[in-house]
Coordinates of C-alpha atoms in Angstrom, one line a residue:
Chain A
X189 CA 28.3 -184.3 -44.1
X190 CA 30.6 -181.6 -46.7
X191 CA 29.9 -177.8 -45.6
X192 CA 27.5 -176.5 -47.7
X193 CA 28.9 -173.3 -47.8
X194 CA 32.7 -174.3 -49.9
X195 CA 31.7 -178.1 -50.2
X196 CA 35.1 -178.8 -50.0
X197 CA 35.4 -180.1 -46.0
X198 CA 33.3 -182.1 -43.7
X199 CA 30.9 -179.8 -41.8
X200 CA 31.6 -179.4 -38.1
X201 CA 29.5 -176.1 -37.4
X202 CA 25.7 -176.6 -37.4
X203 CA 23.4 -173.6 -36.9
X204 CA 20.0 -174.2 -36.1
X205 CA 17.7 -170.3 -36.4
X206 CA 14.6 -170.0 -35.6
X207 CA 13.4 -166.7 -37.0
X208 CA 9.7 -165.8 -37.0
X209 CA 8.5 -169.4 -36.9
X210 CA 10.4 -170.3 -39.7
X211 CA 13.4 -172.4 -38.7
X212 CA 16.6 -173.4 -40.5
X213 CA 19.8 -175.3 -40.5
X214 CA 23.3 -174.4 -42.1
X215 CA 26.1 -176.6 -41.9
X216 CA 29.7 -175.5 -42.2
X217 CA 33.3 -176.3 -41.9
X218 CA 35.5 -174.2 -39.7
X219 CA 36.6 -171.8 -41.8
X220 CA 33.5 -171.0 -43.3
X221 CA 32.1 -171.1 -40.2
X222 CA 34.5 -168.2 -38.8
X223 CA 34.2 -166.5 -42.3
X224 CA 30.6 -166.3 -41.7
X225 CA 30.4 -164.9 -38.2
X226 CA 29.8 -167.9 -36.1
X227 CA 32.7 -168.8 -34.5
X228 CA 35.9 -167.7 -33.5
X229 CA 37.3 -164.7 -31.3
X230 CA 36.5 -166.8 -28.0
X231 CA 40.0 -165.7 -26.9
X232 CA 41.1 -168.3 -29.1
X233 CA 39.5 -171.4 -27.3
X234 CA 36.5 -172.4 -29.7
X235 CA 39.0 -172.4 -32.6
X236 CA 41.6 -173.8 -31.0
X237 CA 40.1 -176.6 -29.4
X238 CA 38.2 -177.5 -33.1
X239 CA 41.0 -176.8 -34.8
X240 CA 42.7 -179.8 -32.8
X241 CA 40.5 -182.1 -32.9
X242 CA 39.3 -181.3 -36.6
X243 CA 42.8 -180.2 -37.6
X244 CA 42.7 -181.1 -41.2
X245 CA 39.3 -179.4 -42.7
X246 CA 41.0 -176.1 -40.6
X247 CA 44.6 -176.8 -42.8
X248 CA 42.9 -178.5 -46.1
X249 CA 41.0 -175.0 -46.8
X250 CA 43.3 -172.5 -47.1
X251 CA 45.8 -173.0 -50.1
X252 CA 49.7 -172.3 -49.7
X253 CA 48.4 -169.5 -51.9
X254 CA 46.5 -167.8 -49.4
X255 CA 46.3 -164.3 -48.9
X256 CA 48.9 -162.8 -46.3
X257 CA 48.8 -159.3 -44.3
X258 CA 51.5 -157.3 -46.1
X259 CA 52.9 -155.6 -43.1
X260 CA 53.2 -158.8 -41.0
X261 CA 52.9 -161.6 -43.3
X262 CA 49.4 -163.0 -41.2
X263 CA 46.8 -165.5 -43.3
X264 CA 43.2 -164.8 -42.5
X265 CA 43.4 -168.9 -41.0
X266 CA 46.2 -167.5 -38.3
X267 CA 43.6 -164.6 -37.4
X268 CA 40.9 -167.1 -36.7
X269 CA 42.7 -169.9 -35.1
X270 CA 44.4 -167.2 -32.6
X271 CA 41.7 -165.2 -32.6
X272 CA 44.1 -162.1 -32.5
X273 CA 44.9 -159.7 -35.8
X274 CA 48.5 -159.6 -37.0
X275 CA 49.0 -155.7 -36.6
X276 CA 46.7 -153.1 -37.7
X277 CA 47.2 -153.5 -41.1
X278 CA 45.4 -157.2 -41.0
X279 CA 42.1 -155.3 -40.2
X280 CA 42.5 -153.4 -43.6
X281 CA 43.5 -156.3 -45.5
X282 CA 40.9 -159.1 -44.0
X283 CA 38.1 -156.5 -42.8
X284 CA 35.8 -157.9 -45.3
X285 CA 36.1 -161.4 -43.7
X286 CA 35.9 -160.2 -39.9
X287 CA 33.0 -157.8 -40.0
X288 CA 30.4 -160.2 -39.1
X289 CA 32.1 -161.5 -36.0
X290 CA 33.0 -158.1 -35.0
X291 CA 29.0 -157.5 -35.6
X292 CA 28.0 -160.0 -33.1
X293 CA 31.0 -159.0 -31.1
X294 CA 30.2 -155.5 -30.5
X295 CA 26.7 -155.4 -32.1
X296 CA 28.0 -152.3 -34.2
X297 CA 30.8 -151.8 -36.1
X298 CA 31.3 -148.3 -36.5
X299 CA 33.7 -146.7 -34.1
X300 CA 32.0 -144.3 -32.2
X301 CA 34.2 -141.6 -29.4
X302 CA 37.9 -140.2 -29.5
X303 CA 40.1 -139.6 -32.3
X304 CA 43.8 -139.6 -32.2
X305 CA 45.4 -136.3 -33.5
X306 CA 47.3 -138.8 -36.3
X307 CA 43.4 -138.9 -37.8
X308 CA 42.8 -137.2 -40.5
X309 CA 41.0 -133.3 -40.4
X310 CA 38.0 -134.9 -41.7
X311 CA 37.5 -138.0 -39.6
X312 CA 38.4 -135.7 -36.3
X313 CA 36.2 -133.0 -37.3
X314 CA 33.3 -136.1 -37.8
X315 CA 34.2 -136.8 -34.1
X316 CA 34.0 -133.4 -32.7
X317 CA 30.6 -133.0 -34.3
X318 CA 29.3 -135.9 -33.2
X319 CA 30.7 -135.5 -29.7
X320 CA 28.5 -131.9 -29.9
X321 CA 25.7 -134.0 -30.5
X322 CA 25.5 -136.2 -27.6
X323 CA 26.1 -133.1 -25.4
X324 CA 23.7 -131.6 -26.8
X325 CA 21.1 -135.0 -26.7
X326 CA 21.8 -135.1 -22.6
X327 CA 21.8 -131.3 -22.9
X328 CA 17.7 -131.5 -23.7
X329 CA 17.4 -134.6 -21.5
X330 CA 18.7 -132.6 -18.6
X331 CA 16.5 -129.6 -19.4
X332 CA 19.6 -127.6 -19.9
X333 CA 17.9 -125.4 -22.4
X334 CA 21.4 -122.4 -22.5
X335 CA 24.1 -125.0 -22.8
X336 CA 21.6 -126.8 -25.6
X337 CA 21.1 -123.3 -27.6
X338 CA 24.9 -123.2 -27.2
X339 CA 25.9 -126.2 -28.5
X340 CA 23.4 -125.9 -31.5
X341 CA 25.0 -123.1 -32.5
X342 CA 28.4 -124.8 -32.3
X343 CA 26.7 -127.5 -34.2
X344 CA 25.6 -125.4 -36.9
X345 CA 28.8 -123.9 -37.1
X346 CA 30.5 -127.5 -37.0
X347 CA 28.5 -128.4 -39.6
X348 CA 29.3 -125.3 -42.1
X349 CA 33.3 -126.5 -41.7
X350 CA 34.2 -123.6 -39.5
X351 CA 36.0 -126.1 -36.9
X352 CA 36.6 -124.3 -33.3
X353 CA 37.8 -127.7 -32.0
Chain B
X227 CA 55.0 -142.1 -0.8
X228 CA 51.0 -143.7 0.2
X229 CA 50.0 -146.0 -2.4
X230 CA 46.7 -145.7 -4.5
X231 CA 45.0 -148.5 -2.6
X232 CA 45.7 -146.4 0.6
X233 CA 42.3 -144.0 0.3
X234 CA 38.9 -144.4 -0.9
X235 CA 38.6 -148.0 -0.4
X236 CA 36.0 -148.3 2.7
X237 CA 32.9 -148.1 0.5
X238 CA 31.4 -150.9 -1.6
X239 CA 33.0 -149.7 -4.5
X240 CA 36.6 -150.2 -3.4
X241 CA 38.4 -149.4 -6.8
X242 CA 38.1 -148.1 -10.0
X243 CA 40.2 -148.9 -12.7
X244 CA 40.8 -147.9 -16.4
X245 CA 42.4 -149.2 -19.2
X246 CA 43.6 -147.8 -22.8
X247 CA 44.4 -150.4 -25.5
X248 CA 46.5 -148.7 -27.7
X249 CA 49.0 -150.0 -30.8
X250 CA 51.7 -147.9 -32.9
X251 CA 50.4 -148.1 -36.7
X252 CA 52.3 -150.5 -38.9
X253 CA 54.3 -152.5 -36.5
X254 CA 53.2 -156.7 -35.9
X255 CA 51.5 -156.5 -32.5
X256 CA 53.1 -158.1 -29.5
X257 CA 51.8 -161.8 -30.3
X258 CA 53.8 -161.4 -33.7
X259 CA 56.9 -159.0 -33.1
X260 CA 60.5 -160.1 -33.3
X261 CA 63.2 -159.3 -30.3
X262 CA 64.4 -156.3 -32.5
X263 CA 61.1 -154.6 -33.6
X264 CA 59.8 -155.1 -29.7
X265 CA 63.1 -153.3 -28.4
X266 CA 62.7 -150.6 -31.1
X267 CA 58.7 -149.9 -29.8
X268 CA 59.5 -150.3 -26.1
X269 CA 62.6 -147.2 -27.0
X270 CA 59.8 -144.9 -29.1
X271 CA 57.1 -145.5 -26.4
X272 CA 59.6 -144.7 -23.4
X273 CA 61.1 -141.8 -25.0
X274 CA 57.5 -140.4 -26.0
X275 CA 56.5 -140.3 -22.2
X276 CA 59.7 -140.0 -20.3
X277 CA 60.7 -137.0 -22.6
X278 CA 57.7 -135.6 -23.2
X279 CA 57.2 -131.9 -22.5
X280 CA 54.9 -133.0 -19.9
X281 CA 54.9 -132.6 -16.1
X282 CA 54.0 -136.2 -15.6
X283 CA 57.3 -138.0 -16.3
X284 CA 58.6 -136.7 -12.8
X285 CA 56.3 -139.4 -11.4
X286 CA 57.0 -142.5 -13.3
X287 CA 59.8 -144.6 -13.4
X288 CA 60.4 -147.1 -16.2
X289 CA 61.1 -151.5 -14.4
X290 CA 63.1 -153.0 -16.8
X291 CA 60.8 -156.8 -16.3
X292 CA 63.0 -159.3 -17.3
X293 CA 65.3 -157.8 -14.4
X294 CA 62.7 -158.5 -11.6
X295 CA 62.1 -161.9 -10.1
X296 CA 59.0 -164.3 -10.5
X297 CA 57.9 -163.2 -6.6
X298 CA 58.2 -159.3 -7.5
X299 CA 56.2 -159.7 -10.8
X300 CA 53.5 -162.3 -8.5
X301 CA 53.5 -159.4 -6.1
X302 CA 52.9 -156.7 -8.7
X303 CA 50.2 -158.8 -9.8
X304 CA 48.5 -158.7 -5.9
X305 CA 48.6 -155.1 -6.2
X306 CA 46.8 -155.0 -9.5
X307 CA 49.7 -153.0 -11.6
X308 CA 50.1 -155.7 -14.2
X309 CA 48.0 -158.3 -16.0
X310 CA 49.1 -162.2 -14.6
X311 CA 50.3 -162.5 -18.7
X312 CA 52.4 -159.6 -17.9
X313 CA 53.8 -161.1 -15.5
X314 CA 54.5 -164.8 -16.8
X315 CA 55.9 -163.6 -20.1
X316 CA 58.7 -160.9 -19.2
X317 CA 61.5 -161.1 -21.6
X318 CA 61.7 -157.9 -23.3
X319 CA 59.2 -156.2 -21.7
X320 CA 59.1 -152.6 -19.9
X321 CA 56.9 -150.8 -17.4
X322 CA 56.7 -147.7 -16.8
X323 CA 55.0 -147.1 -13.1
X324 CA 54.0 -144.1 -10.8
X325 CA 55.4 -143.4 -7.4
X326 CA 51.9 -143.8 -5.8
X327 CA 51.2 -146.9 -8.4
X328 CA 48.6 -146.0 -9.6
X329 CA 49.4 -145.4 -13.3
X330 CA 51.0 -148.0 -14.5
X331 CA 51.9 -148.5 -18.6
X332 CA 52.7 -152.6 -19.6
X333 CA 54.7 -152.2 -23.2
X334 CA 54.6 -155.5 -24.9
X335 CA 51.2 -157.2 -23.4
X336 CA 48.3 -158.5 -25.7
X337 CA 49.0 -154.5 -27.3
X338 CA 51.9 -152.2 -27.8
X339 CA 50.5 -150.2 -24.8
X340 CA 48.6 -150.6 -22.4
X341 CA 47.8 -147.5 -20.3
X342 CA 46.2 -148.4 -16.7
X343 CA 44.9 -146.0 -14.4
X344 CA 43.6 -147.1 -10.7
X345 CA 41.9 -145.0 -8.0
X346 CA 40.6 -146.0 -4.5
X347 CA 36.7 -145.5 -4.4
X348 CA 34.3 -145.0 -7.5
X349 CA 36.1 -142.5 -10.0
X350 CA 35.2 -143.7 -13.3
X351 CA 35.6 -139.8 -15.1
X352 CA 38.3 -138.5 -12.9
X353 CA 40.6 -141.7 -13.6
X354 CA 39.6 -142.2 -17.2
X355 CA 41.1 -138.3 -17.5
X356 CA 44.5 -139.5 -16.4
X357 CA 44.4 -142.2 -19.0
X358 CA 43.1 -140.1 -21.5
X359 CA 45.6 -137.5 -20.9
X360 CA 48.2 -140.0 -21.1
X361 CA 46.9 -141.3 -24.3
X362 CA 46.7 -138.0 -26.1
X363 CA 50.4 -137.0 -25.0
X364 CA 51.3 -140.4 -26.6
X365 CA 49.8 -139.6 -30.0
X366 CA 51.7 -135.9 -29.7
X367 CA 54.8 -137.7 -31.0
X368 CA 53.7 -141.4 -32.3
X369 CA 51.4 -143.0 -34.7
X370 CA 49.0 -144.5 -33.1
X371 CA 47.1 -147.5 -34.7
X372 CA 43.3 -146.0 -36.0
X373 CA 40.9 -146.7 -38.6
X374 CA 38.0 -144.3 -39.0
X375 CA 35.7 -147.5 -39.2
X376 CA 37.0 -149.7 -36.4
X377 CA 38.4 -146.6 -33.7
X378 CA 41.5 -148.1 -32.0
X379 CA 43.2 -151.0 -34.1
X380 CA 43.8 -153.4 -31.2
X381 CA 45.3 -157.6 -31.5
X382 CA 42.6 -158.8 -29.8
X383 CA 39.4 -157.6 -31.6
X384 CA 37.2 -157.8 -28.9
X385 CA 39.2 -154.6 -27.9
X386 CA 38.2 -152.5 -30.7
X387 CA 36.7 -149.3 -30.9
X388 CA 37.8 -147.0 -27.9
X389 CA 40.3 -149.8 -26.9
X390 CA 38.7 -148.8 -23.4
X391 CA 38.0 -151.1 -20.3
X392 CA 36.6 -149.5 -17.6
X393 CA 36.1 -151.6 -14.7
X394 CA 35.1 -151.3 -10.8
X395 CA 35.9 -153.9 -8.0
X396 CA 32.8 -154.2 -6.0
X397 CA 32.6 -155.8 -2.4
X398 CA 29.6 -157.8 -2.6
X399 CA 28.9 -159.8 0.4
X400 CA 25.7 -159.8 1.1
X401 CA 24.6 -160.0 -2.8
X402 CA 26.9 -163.0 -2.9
X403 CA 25.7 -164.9 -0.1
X404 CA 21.9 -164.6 -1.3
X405 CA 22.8 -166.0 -4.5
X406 CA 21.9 -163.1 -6.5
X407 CA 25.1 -161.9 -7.7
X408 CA 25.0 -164.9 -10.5
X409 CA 21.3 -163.8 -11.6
X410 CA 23.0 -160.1 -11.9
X411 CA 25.9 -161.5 -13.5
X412 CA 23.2 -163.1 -16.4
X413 CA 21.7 -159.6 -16.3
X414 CA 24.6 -157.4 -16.9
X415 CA 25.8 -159.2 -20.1
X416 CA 22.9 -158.4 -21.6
X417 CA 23.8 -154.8 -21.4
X418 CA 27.5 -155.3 -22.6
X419 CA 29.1 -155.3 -19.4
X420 CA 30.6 -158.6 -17.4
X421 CA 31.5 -159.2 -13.9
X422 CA 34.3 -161.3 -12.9
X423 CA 36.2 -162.5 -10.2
X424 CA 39.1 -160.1 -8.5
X425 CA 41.7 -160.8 -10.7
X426 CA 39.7 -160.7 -13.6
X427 CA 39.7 -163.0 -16.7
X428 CA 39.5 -166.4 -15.1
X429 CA 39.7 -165.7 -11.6
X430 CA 37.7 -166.6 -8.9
X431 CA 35.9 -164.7 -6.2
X432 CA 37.8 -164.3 -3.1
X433 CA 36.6 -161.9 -0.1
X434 CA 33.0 -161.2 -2.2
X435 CA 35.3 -159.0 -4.2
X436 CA 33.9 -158.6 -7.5
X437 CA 34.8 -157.2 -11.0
X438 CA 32.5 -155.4 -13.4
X439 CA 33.3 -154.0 -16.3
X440 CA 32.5 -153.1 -19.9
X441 CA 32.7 -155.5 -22.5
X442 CA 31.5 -153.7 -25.6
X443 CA 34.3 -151.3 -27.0
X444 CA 33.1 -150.6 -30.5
X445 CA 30.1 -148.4 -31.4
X446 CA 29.8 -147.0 -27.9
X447 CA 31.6 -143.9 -27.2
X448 CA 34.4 -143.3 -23.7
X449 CA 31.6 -141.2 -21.9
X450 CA 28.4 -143.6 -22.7
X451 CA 30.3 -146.3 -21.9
X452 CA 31.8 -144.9 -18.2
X453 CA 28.3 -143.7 -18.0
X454 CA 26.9 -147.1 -18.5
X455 CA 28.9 -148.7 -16.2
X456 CA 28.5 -145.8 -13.2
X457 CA 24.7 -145.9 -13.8
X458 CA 24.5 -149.9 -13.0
X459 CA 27.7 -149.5 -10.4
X460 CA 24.9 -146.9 -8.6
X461 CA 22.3 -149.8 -8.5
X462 CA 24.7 -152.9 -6.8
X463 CA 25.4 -150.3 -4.7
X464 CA 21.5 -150.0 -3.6
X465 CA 20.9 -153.8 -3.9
X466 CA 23.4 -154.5 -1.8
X467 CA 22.6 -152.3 0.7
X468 CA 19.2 -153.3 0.9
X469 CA 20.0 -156.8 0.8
X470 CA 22.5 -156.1 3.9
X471 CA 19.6 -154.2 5.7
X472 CA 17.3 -157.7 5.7
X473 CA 20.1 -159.5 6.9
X474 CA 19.5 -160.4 11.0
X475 CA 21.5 -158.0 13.1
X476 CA 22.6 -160.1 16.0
X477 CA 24.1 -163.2 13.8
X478 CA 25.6 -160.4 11.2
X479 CA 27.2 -158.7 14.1
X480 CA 28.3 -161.9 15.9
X481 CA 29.9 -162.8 12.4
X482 CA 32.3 -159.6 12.8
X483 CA 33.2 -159.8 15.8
X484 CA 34.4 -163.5 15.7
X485 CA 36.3 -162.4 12.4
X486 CA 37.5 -159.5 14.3
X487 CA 38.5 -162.0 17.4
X488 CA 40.6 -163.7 15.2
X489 CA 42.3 -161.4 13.2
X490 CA 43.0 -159.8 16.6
X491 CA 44.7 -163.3 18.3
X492 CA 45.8 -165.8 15.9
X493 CA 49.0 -167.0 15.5
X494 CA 49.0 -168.3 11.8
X495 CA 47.1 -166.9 9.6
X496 CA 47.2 -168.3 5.9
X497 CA 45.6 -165.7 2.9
X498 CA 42.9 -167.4 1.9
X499 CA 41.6 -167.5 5.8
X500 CA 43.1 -164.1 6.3
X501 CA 40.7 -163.0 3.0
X502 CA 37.5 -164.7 4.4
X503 CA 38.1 -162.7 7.5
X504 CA 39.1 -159.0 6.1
X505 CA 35.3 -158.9 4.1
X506 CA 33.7 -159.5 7.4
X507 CA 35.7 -157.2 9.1
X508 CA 35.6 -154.2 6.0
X509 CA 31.3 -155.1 6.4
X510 CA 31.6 -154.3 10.2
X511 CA 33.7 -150.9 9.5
X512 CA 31.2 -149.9 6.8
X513 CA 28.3 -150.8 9.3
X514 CA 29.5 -149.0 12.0
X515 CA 29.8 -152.3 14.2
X516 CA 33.5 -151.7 14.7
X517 CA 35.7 -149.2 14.3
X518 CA 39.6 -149.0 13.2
X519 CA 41.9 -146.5 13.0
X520 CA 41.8 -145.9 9.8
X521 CA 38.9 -147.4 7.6
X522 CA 41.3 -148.4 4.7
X523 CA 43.2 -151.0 6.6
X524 CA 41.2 -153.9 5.5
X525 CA 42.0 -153.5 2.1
X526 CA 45.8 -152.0 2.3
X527 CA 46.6 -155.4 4.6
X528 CA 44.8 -157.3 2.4
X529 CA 46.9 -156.5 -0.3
X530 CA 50.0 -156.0 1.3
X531 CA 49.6 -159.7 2.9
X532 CA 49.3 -161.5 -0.4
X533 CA 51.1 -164.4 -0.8
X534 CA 53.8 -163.1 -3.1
X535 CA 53.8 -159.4 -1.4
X536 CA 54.7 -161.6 2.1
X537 CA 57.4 -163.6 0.0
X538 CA 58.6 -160.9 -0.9
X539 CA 58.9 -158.9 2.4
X540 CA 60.7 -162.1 4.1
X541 CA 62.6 -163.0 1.3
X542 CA 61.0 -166.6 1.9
X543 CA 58.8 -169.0 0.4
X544 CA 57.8 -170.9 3.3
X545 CA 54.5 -171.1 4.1
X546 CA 54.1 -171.3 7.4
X547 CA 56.7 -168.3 8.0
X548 CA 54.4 -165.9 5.5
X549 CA 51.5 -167.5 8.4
X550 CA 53.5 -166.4 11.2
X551 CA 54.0 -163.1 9.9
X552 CA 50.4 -162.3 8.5
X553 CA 48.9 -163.0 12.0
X554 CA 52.0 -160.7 13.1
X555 CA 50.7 -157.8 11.3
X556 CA 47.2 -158.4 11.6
X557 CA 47.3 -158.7 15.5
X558 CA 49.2 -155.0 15.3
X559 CA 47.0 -153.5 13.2
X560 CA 43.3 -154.7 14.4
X561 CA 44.0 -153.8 18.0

């Protein structure tokens, strides 16, 4: 059986979903398989151990043409075999690729928490706002009713761009 | 100087241990670095902390690894200041290490940093702080890998995020020998956290000593996610205390006090009996059934009787003289 996804290499991922009542079945090579979110990232075991044993639908997809990380010359192929990015730049140039494993990962993929001060003013003053918010939310759960009026004022401040961060 | 592992370990919660994942922007990460680039990060990373304007460099000191030998890395290991990858794979690598232990830095693991704090007892804010501090006064003078999207750029992606695993080492015994500490594994992966043996990754149980931890590091922010993991630390606690209270006083008592017989009188004493005995005995201190002078023992001889920490201390690898010696220590200090 050819994946059904690039047709190009036998189909060693089968995913059977059942979703309200209504069940299916998608059949895909490695690489699509990983491209789609439904492999890879098992600390490099899953891949690895297909990549072995099916070793030539892994190599046949990618072309000698194939895309490579800039900063440290990575293919999207090394990122799923090893499961590991590159260097930091990998994530810019293959996020496309990896945000549906880092979906079922994480179950979100929007970074939520600290900031480093290398961020820019924007993206840290996002942070500090939204770190006023969840005091705030546990705040009200709490029944800390000053330190809530507090922050909302800081909030409302935050929120006008006058940053006391 | 007392070691971290020296206070705050009597309890159920024996430990508590944080660790930053972080990367410097636009250098390969460890898994694809040449010898040059890795010497050049190690030098920017060292100089960052060691001449930094803060107090803390007093305090650290900076082990050159592929100077120490495969016993001092193993025993480094026991005491939980580097990974066991750390430790395999040393060429080129630095640490940088507290006096008490406690923080120690591994330059050139799975990330360019790696900043781990440990604390005796159940301190998941006041250790993360130390981290944290550590991290900011890193990003003071270097470019720390971040995307507004993914947080933290880190090799592994599973790390993403906050780049933060928080974990605590549990003593489970009586949750372990009803079973239910697999069902409570099942559960707490539902919630994004994971328990694993001592060592972590791969490791098995030994002494009913247990690792949880948070798995999720992307979409949850440092305080929900310490907050998460105190909250279901806080109910192991109660389960196993209320499992413990069902338990049959007589046979649980007889239990430590044959442990306690031993330890007292043997003459060899390998690690893995030496373990099975210490989590009886650190259940009878915590009960009340015996007392020592000094309620950390059980888990500062535990340690400090490792395999490696005993090769180490006799400049031997036999065996049966690290035996000899364990039962030495442990007749001394039990009586």
């Amino acid at each position: 059986m050819m994946c059904e996804q690039c047709g190009k290499n036998p189909a060693t991922t089968h995913v059977h979903t059942v979703i309200n009542g209504v069940s299916a079945q998608k059949n895909l090579c490695t690489y699509c398989a990983v491209a789609s979110g439904y492999a890879g990232f098992q600390s490099g075991g899953l891949m690895n151990m297909l990549s072995s044993v099916f070793g030539d639908s892994l190599a046949a997809h990618p072309t000698s043409n194939e895309k490579r990380c800039n900063c440290c010359g990575a293919t999207f192929s090394d990122i799923a075999e090893s499961g590991k990015a590159g260097c930091s730049d990998c994530y810019r140039e293959f996020g496309p690729q990896l945000m549906n494993s880092l979906q079922r990962m994480h179950g979100k993929t929007k970074h939520v928490g600290k900031v480093p001060q290398s961020a820019s003013g924007e993206v840290r003053a996002a942070a500090y706002l939204q770190n006023l918010k969840d005091e705030l939310a546990q705040a009200v759960t709490s029944e800390e009713f000053e330190k809530a009026a507090k922050l909302r004022d800081q909030i409302k401040l935050a929120e006008a761009g006058e940053n006391h961060e | 100087m007392s070691k971290w592992y020296e206070s705050n370990t009597s309890g159920i919660v024996v430990s508590t241990r944080i660790r930053l994942a972080r990367n410097l922007a636009g250098v390969p990460f460890p898994g694809r670095m040449n010898d040059s680039q890795r010497t050049e990060v190690n030098k920017k990373i060292i100089d960052s902390i060691m001449n930094g304007s803060s107090a803390l460099s007093k305090d650290l000191k900076v082990v050159d690894m592929d100077s120490i030998s495969d016993a001092e890395a193993l025993a480094m290991v026991e005491r939980h200041i580097i990974s066991p990858a750390f430790a395999r794979n040393r060429k080129n690598r630095r640490l940088i290490l507290s006096l008490d232990e406690s923080i120690s830095i591994m330059l050139g693991e799975e990330d360019h940093i790696r900043i781990q704090v440990l604390k005796g007892g159940l301190q998941l804010f006041e250790t993360y702080e130390i981290a944290n501090n550590i991290d900011t006064l890193l990003s003071e003078s270097l470019t720390i890998a971040f995307d507004e999207q993914l947080g933290y750029l880190t090799e592994c992606p599973t790390n993403l995020g906050t780049g933060l695993r928080a974990s605590v080492m549990l003593h489970l015994p009586a949750l372990e020998s009803t079973g239910e500490i697999s069902q409570l594994a099942d559960a707490v992966s539902k919630i994004g956290l994971t328990i694993r043996g001592m060592y972590g990754e791969g490791s098995g149980s030994k002494a009913s000593l247990y690792q949880l931890s948070n798995q999720v590091t992307l979409g949850i922010s440092e305080k929900s996610a310490l907050d998460n993991l105190k909250s279901i630390t806080m109910q192991m606690i109660e389960r196993e205390q209320v499992t413990c209270k069902n338990f049959d006083k007589i046979s649980l008592e007889d239990s430590v006090f044959r442990s306690f017989g031993i330890l007292k009188n043997a003459r060899l004493l390998s690690s893995d009996e030496m373990m099975q005995y210490v989590s009886q005995i650190k259940i009878g201190v915590s009960l009340g059934i015996i007392k020592l002078k000094d309620e950390n023992i059980p888990i500062k001889l535990m340690i400090e009787t490792q395999p490696a920490m005993m090769a180490l201390k006799l400049n031997s690898q036999d065996a049966s003289e690290r035996d000899i010696e364990r039962a030495k220590i442990f007749r001394e200090q039990m009586s």
